[in-house]
Coordinates of C-alpha atoms in Angstrom, one line a residue:
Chain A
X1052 CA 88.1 8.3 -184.2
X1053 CA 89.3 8.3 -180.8
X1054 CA 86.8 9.5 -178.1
X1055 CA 87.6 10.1 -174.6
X1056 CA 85.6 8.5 -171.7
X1057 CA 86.1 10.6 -168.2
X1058 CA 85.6 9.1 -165.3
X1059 CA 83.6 11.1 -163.0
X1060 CA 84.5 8.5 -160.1
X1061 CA 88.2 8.9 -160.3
X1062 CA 87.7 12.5 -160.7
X1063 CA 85.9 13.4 -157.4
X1064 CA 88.7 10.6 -155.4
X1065 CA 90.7 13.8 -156.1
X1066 CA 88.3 16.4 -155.9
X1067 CA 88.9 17.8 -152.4
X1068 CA 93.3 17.7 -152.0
X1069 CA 94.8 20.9 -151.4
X1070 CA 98.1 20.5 -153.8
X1071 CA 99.7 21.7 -156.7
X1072 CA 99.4 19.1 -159.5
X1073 CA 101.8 17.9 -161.2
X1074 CA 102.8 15.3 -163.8
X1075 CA 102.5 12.6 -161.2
X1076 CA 98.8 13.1 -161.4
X1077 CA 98.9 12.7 -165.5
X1078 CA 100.9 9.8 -164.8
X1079 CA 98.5 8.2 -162.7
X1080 CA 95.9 8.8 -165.4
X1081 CA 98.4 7.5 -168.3
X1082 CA 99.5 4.6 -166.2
X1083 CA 95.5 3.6 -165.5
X1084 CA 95.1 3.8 -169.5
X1085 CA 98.0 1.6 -170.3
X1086 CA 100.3 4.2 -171.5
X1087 CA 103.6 4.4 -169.3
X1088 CA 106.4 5.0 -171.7
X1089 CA 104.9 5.9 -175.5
X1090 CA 105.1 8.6 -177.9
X1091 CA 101.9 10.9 -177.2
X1092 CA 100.8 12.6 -180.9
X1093 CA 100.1 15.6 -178.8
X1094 CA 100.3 16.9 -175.1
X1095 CA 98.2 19.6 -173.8
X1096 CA 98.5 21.7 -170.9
X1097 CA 95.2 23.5 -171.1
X1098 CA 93.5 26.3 -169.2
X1099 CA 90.2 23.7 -168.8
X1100 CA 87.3 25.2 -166.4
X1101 CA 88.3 22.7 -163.7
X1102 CA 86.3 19.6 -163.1
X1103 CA 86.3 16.8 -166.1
X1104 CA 88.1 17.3 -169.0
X1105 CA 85.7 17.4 -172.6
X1106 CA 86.6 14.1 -173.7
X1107 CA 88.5 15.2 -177.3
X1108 CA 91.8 16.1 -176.1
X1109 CA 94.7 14.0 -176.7
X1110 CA 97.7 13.1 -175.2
X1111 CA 98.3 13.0 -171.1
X1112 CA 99.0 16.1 -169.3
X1113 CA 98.5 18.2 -166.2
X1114 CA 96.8 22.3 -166.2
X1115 CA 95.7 25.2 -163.9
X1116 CA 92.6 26.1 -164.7
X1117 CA 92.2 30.0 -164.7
X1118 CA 89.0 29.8 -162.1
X1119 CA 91.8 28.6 -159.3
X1120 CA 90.8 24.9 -160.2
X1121 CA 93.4 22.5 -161.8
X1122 CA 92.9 19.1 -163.5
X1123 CA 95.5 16.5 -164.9
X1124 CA 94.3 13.8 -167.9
X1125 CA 94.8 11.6 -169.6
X1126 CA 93.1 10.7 -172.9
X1127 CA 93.2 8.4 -175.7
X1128 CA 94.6 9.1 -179.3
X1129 CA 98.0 7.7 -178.2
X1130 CA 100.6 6.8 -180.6
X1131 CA 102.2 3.8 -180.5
X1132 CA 105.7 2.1 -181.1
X1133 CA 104.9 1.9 -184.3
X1134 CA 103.9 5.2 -185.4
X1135 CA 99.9 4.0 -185.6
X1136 CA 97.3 5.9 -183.8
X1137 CA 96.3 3.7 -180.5
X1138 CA 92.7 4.9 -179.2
X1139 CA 91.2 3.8 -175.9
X1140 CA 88.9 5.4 -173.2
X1141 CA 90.6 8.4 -171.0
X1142 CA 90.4 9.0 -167.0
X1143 CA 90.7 12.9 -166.2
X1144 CA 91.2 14.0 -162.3
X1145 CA 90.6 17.4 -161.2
X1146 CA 91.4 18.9 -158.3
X1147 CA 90.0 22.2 -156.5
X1148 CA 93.5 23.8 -155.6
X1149 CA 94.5 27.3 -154.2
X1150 CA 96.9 29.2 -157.1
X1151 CA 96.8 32.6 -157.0
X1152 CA 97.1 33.3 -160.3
X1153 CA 98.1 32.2 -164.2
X1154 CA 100.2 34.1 -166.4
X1155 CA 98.9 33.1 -169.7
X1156 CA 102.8 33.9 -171.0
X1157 CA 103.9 31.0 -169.7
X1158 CA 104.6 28.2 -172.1
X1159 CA 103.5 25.0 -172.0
X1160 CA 107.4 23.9 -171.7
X1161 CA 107.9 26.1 -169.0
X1162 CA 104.7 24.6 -166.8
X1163 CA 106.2 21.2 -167.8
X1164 CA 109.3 21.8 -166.4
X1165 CA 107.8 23.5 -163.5
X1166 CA 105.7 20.8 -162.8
X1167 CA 108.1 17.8 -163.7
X1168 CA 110.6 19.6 -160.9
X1169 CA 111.7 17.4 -158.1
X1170 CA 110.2 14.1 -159.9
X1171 CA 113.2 12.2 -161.6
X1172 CA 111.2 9.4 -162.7
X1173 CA 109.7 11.5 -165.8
X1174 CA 110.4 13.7 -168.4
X1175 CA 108.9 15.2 -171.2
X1176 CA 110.3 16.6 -174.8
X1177 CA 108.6 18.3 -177.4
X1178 CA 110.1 18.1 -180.6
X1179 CA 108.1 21.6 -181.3
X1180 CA 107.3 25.1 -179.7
X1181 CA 103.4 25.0 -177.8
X1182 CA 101.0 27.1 -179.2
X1183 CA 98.0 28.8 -178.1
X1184 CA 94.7 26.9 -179.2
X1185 CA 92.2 29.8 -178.3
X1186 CA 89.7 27.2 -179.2
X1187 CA 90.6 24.4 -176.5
X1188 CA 92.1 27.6 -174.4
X1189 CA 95.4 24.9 -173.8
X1190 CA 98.6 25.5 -174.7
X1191 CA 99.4 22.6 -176.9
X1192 CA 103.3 20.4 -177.3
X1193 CA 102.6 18.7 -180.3
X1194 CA 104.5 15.7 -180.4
X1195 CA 105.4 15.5 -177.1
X1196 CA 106.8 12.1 -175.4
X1197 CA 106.8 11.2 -172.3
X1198 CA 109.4 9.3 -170.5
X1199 CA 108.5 7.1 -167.4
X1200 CA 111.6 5.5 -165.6
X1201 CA 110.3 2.7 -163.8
X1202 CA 113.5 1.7 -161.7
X1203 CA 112.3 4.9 -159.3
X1204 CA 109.7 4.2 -157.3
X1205 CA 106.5 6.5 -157.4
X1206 CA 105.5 7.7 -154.0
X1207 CA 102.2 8.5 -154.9
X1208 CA 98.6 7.0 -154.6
X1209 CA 96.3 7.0 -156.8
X1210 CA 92.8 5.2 -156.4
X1211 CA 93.5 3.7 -160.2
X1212 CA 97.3 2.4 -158.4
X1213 CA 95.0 0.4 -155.7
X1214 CA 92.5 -1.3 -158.1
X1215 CA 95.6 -2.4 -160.3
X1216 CA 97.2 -3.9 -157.2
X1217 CA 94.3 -5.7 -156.1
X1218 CA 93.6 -7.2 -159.3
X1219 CA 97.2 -8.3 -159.5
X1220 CA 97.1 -10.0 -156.1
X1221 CA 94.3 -11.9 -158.3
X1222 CA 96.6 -13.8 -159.6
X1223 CA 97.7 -16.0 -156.9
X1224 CA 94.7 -16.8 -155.9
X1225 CA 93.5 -17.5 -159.3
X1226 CA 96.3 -19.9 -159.5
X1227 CA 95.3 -21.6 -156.4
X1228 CA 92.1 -22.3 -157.5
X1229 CA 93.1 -23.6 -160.7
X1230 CA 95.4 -25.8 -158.7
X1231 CA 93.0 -27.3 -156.6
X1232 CA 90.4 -27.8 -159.5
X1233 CA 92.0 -29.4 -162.2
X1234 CA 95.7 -30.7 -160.8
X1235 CA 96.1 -34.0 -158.7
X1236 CA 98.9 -31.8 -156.9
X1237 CA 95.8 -29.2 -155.7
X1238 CA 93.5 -32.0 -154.8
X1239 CA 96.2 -33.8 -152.9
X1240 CA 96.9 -30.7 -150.5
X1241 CA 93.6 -30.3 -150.1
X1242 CA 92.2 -33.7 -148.3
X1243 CA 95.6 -36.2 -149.1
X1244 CA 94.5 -37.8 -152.1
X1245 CA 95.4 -37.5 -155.9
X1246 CA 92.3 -39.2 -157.2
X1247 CA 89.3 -38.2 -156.2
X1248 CA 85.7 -37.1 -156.5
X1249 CA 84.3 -33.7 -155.3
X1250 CA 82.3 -36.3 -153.2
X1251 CA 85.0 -38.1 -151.5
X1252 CA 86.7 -35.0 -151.1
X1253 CA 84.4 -34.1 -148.2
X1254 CA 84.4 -37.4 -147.0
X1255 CA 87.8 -37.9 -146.8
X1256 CA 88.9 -34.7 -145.5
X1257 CA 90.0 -35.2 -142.5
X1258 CA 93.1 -37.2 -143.5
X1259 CA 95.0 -34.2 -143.9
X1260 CA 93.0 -31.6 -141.9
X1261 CA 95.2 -31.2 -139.3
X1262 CA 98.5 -30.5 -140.9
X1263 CA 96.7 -28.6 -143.4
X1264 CA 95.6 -25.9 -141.2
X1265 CA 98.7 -25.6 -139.5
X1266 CA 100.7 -24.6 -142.3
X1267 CA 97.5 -22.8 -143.9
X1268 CA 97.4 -20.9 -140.9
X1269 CA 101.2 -20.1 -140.0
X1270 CA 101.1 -18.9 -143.8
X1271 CA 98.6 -16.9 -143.8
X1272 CA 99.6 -14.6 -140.6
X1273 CA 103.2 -14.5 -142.4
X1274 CA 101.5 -12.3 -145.2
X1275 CA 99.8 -10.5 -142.8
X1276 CA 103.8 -9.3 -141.2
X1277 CA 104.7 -8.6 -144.7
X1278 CA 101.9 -6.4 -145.9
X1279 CA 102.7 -4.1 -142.9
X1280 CA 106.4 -4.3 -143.9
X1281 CA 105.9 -3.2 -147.6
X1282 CA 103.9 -0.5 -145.8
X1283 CA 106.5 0.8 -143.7
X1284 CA 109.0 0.7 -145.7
X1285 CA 106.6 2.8 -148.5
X1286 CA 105.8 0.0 -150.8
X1287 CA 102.2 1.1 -150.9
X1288 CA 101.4 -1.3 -154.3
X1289 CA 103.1 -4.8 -152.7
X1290 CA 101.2 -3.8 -149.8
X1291 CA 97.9 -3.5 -151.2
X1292 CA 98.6 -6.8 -153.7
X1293 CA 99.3 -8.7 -150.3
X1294 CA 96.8 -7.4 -148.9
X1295 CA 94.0 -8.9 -151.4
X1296 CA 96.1 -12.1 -151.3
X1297 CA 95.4 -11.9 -147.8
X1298 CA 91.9 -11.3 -147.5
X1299 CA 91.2 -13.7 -150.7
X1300 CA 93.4 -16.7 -148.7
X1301 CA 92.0 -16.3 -145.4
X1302 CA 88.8 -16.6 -147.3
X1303 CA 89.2 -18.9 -148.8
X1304 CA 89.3 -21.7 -146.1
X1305 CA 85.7 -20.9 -145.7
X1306 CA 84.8 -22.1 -148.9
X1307 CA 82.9 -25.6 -148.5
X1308 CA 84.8 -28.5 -149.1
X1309 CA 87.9 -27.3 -150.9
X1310 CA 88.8 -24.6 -148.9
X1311 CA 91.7 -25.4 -147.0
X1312 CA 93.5 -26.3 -149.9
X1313 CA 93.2 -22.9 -152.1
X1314 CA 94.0 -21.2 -149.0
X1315 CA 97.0 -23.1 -148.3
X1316 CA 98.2 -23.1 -152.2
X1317 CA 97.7 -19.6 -151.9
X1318 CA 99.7 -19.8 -148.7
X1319 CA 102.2 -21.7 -150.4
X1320 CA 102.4 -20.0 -153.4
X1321 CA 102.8 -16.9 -151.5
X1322 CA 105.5 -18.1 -149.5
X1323 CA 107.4 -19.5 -152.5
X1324 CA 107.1 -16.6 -155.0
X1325 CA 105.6 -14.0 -153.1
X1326 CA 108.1 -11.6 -152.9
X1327 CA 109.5 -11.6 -156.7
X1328 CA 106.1 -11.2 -157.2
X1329 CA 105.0 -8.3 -155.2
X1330 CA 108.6 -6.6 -155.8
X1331 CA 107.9 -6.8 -159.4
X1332 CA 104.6 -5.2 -159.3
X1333 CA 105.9 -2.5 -157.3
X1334 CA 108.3 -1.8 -160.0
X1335 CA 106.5 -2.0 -162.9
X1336 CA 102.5 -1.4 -161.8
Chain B
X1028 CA 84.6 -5.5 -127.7
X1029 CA 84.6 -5.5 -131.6
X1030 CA 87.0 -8.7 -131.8
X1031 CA 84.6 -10.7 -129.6
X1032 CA 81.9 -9.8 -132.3
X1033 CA 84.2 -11.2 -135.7
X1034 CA 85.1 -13.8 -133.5
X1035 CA 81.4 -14.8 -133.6
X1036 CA 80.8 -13.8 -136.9
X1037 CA 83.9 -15.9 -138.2
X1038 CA 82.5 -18.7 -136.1
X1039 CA 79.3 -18.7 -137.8
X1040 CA 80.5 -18.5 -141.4
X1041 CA 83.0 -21.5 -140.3
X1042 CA 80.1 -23.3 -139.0
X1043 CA 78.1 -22.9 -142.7
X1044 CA 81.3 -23.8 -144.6
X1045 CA 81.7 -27.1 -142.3
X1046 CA 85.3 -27.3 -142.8
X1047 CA 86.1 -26.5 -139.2
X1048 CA 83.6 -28.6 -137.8
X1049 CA 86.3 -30.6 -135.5
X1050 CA 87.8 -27.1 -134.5
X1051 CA 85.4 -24.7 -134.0
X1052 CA 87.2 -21.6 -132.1
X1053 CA 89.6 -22.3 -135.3
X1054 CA 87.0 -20.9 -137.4
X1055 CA 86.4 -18.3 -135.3
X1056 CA 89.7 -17.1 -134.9
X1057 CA 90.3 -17.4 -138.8
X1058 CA 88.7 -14.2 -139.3
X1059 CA 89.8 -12.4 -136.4
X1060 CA 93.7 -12.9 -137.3
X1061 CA 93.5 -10.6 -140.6
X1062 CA 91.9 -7.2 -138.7
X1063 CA 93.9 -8.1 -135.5
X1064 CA 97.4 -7.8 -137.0
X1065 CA 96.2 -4.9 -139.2
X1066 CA 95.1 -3.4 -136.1
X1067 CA 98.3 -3.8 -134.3
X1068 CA 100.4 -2.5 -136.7
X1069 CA 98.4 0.4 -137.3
X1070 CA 98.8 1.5 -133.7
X1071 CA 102.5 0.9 -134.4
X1072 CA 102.5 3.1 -137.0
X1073 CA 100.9 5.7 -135.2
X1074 CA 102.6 5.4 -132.0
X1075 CA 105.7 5.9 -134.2
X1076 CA 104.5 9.1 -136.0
X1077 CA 103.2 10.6 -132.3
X1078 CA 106.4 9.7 -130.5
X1079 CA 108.9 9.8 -133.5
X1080 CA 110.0 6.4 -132.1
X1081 CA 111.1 3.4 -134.1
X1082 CA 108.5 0.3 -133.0
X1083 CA 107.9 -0.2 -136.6
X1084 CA 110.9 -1.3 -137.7
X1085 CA 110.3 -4.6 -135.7
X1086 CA 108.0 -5.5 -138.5
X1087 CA 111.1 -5.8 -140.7
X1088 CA 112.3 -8.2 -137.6
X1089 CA 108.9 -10.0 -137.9
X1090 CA 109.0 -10.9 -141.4
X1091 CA 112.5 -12.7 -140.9
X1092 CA 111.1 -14.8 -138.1
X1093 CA 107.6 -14.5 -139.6
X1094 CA 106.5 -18.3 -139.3
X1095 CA 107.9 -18.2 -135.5
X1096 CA 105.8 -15.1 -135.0
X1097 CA 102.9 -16.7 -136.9
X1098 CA 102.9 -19.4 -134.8
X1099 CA 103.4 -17.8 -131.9
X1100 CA 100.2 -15.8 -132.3
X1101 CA 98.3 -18.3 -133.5
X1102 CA 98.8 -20.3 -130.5
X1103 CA 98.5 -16.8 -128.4
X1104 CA 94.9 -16.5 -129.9
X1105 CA 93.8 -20.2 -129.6
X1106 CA 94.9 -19.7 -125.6
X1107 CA 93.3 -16.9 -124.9
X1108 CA 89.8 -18.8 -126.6
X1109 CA 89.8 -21.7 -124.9
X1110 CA 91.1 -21.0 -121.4
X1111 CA 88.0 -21.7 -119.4
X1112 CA 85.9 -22.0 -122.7
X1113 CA 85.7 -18.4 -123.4
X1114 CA 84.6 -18.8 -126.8
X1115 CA 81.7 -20.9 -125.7
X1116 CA 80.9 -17.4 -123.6
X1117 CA 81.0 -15.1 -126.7
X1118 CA 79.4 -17.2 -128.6
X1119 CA 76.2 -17.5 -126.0
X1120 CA 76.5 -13.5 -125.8
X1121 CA 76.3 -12.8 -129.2
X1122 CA 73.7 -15.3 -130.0
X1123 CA 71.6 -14.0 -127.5
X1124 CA 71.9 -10.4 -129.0
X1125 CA 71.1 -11.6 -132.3
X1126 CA 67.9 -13.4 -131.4
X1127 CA 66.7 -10.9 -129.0
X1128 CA 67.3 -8.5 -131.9
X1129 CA 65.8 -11.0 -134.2
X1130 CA 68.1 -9.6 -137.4
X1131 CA 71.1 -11.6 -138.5
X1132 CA 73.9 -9.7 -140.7
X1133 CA 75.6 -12.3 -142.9
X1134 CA 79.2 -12.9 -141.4
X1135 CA 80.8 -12.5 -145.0
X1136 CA 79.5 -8.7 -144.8
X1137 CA 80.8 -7.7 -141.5
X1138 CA 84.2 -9.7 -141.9
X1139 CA 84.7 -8.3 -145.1
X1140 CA 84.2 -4.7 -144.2
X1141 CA 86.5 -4.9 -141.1
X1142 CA 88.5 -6.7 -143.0
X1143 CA 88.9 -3.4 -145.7
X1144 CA 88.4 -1.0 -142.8
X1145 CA 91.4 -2.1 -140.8
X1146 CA 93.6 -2.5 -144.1
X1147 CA 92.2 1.2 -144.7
X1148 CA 93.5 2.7 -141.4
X1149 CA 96.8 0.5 -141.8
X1150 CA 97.6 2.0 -145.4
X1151 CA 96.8 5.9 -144.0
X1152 CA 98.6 5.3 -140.8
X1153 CA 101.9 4.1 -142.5
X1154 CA 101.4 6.7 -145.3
X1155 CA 100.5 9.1 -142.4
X1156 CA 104.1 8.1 -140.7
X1157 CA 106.2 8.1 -143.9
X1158 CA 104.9 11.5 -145.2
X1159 CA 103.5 9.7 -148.3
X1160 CA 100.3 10.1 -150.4
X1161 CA 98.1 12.5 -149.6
X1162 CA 99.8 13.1 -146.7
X1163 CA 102.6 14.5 -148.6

């Protein structure tokens, strides 16, 4: 059985903004549980009591909570491609929002639509008519699915969108310092020799110390330029990616003896596939 | 002036690391560079959203001529350290301050919270100019 996790953290990120949710915000929680574009076994829009969500709901969704309070979650029991029930731990956010009131006659297709207005980049379709649960008090879209175009671009932020991008600017770095442990190619950037000993390393570093830093160093600032360009141009995720690139890189060159050369493979590799890289993880994270 | 101060900080976790032993204001200038173009381009940004002008457009300028620019400040920075050994001076200062204080923060601490600070204020100012996030 599938049991729901919340995550009070997440939850009280959100806790204090003044706005109207919407499915952007069950998005965010989907998108931090994996789930960007699969068939939910149910959808809820609920009338919860605000705050965290009671962790046996399925689906992903967004509600107005009668109390003025209004929370968006995302839960486990997901279905997958192929028809099997997927379970996994859910993130809930809840917000403290002013809404004057909620007419209980709404339908939950009716809030959907309402709330998915103005956001092309979802949809959601319910192959059958909601129906009151006086038990959960939600409104309930069984068999809902929702759709997630990832060509548009999601202007929002979420604190789950930042620790995804940092851990995928991991992955440069974690390729540099692979490089420079185990390949002759690392070791050679790093002092100017193929073969060598941790011990020689530092004995032999200066070789290559000059030109090493140079480029380490022009490379670096150049990532610095582009993080405020993804910023200004509202590419929030590549930003924050480069961003832990940056701070990993620069660093970096104060780790003992093999510094300079994960910072400037990092540099490098940065430089060469940096911006397929970031543009694809502002696409697709 | 907070850059003097991660100046001296970066100079001291360069010093432990001993890979800029041959280049010391180098190391000190290593982890100034991060929180000093995040600075800049924050006031950018917020100069633009004040003054509705377009100043940060010239970042899309910068990353075409980005390893001129690098370089350019690079050299900029390493100028403004060494003309008439003013690194040597910060470093006295702040050395001073720490042993008259008699406490010593670790460098990685105070570089990395700059470091997160000044991408912090850079992500709100731009998001704060574009109308994005929660300033939506």
């Amino acid at each position: 059985m599938g049991i729901g996790i919340t995550c009070p953290f997440l939850a009280r990120l959100k806790l204090n903004k003044k706005e109207t949710p919407d499915i952007r915000h069950a998005q965010g929680a989907a998108r931090w549980l994996g789930y960007t574009n699969r068939f939910c076994c149910q959808f809820r829009v609920g009338f919860g009591i605000g705050g965290n969500i009671s962790s046996n709901l399925f689906g992903a969704g967004v509600g107005f909570s009668e109390n003025g309070g209004a929370y968006a979650y995302a839960v486990g029991f997901v279905m997958n491609e192929r028809g099997q029930l997927d379970f996994s731990p859910s993130a809930s956010y809840s917000y403290t929002v002013v809404y004057n009131s909620v007419r209980e006659s709404q339908t939950a297709e009716s809030r959907l639509a309402s709330a998915l207005d103005g956001v092309p980049s979802l949809a959601v379709n319910g192959s059958k008519p909601s129906y009151w649960d006086p038990a959960s008090r939600s409104y309930i879209l069984d068999n809902a699915e929702i759709f997630y175009n990832k060509s548009v671009p999601n202007n929002r932020w979420f604190a789950t969108d930042i620790m995804s991008a940092v851990n995928n600017g991991m992955i440069i770095p974690d390729a540099a310092f692979k490089s420079v442990n185990n390949s002759t190619t690392g070791r050679f950037l790093s002092n100017g020799y193929k073969y060598i000993s941790t011990v020689e390393m530092e004995a032999t570093m200066k070789l290559a110390k000059p030109l090493t830093r140079g480029i380490a160093v022009v490379n670096i600032a150049t990532i610095g330029i582009a993080v405020a360009n993804d910023i200004d141009n509202g590419n929030y995720m590549s930003a924050t990616t480069r961003a832990a690139v940056f701070g990993v890189a620069t660093g970096a060159a104060f780790i003992p003896v093999v510094g300079w050369g994960v910072s400037l493979s990092i540099g490098i590799a940065d430089a060469i596939w940096g911006d397929d890289f970031y543009n694809y993880v502002e696409k697709n994270w | 002036m907070i850059y003097d101060y991660l100046f001296y900080k970066s100079y001291q976790l360069a010093l432990r690391s001993r890979n800029f032993d041959d280049a010391p204001v180098f190391g000190g200038i290593w982890g100034v560079i991060p929180c000093l173009m995040f600075n800049a381009f924050t006031l950018m940004f917020l100069i633009d959203s004040f003054l509705k002008s377009e100043l940060s457009s010239i970042t899309g300028v910068l990353k075409y001529y980005k390893y001129i620019f690098s370089g350019v400040l690079i050299c900029s920075m390493l100028f403004y350290y060494w003309y008439k050994e003013r690194w040597k001076r910060i470093i006295i200062k702040y050395e001073e301050k720490e042993n008259m204080k008699g406490r010593n923060i670790h460098p990685i601490i105070i570089l990395g919270i700059a470091y997160i600070i000044s991408f912090g204020m850079l992500l709100l100012a731009g998001m704060y100019k574009n109308g994005d996030g929660i300033f939506s």
